[in-house]
Amino acid sequence: MTELIPLYSWGFGQGFPFIIAGPCGIESRTQINEIAESLNTQNVNLIRGGIWKPRTRPDSFQGIGEEGLKWLKEAGLANGLPVAVEVAHPRHIEQALSAGIDCFWIGARTTVNPFLVQEIANALLGVDIPVFVKNPINPDLELWIGALERIYNSGLRKIAAIHRGFSSYEKSKYRNAPNWQIPIELKRRIPNLPIICDPSHISGNKSLVSSLSQTAMDLSFDGLMIEVHPDPKNALSDKEQQLLPLELKELLNSLILRQQSVDDVIFLNLLEELRHRIDKIDEDILNMMAERMSVAREIGQYKRENNMTILQVERWNEILRTRQKSGMQKDLTREFIIQLFEKIHSESIHHQTRVMNLIEIRKEVK
Ligand code: PEP
Ligand code: MN
């Protein structure tokens, strides 16, 4: 995707970070006017507003539909701001284009479906409009990249990704797990692709929006998409996570924006030294892992000789329990310790299985 146009050449303003704000869903003409007016005085680049809402249950608010498009456009024009809607179908594109909507985003539930994304891409052939592509609901980077490529292949060059977190069955304080390593890997694979973070849908709760926004800034995201509503408690969708316009203002004012690089020589030397230490520690970790696996293989041999199964559930429970206790005393998070030892355990099982199979093969050769 070498020909992508930088975000700040899209004609939506220059200020950093790039801010998209607005309600989860447009509910009335008054509501969107009120929001647009309150955003007009803030450093916002684009107003968002859902018209067709992909809701989990059929008996909930499904979005105001086509008539909301003109309210959104009017509100944007009256306040000098461009406007964006979610499109999930070629028909949405047709209606949004004729209402003069400035920009589209593809939602997480659409990105998962290559058929639908391709139909959307086909409907966008020859249209010069910016498109944001949210990550698919499942943590699948290839699917996300595939959707971005489908849009790119239709000739669009103003494309950005939106990270809105990933659905997970595990209990967590987040509505959608951030899995930061996925957008970081996306940035590594496509360095010229702008990436916006949507802390509202990651958090599902307004109390976490600010800290997630700061994390996104610290990870060099290009901007934020934040849901704002004049009366969140009575919002028809996502009421827990929407901020009041004033809260958005406070959040934006409190963001600490750091530089990606500096030229202070003393600081750079210090950084270099610390990075050497990290390199050394990582090498030690790998050596220790190799040693652990070699012990695991030895255990595998004894288990084989004594006709014991590889998986010993009690031992595994004990490892998990004791490592959590010890790790948490060392200020590591429970989630990290569990994930780390699950990975180590599955690698050990893999090594033990290899040992057992090897003995099996040798036996056959004899
Ligand atoms: C939204 O932006 O309101 C929305 C439905 O988001 P997502 O596709 O991320 O769930
Ligand atoms: Mn929403």
Short mmCIF file of N, CA and C in Angstrom, two decimals, residues 41 73 112 132 161 199 265 267 306:
data_model
loop_
_atom_site.label_atom_id
_atom_site.label_comp_id
_atom_site.label_asym_id
_atom_site.label_seq_id
_atom_site.Cartn_x
_atom_site.Cartn_y
_atom_site.Cartn_z
N THR A 41 -15.81 24.10 19.08
CA THR A 41 -14.82 24.89 19.81
C THR A 41 -13.67 24.02 20.32
N LYS A 73 -25.10 15.93 8.13
CA LYS A 73 -24.41 16.80 7.18
C LYS A 73 -24.67 18.28 7.52
N VAL A 112 -14.98 -8.38 9.41
CA VAL A 112 -14.82 -9.84 9.50
C VAL A 112 -15.29 -10.56 8.24
N PHE A 132 -12.03 4.77 6.86
CA PHE A 132 -11.37 4.18 8.03
C PHE A 132 -11.86 2.74 8.16
N ALA A 161 -6.58 2.93 9.56
CA ALA A 161 -7.11 1.83 10.36
C ALA A 161 -7.61 2.39 11.69
N PRO A 199 -10.82 4.32 21.96
CA PRO A 199 -10.83 3.86 23.35
C PRO A 199 -12.25 3.64 23.87
N VAL A 265 22.01 14.38 23.58
CA VAL A 265 23.02 13.31 23.53
C VAL A 265 23.09 12.51 24.83
N PHE A 267 20.76 12.02 27.06
CA PHE A 267 19.59 11.15 27.14
C PHE A 267 19.73 9.96 26.19
N ASN A 306 8.23 -44.72 32.47
CA ASN A 306 7.32 -45.16 33.54
C ASN A 306 5.86 -45.19 33.09
#
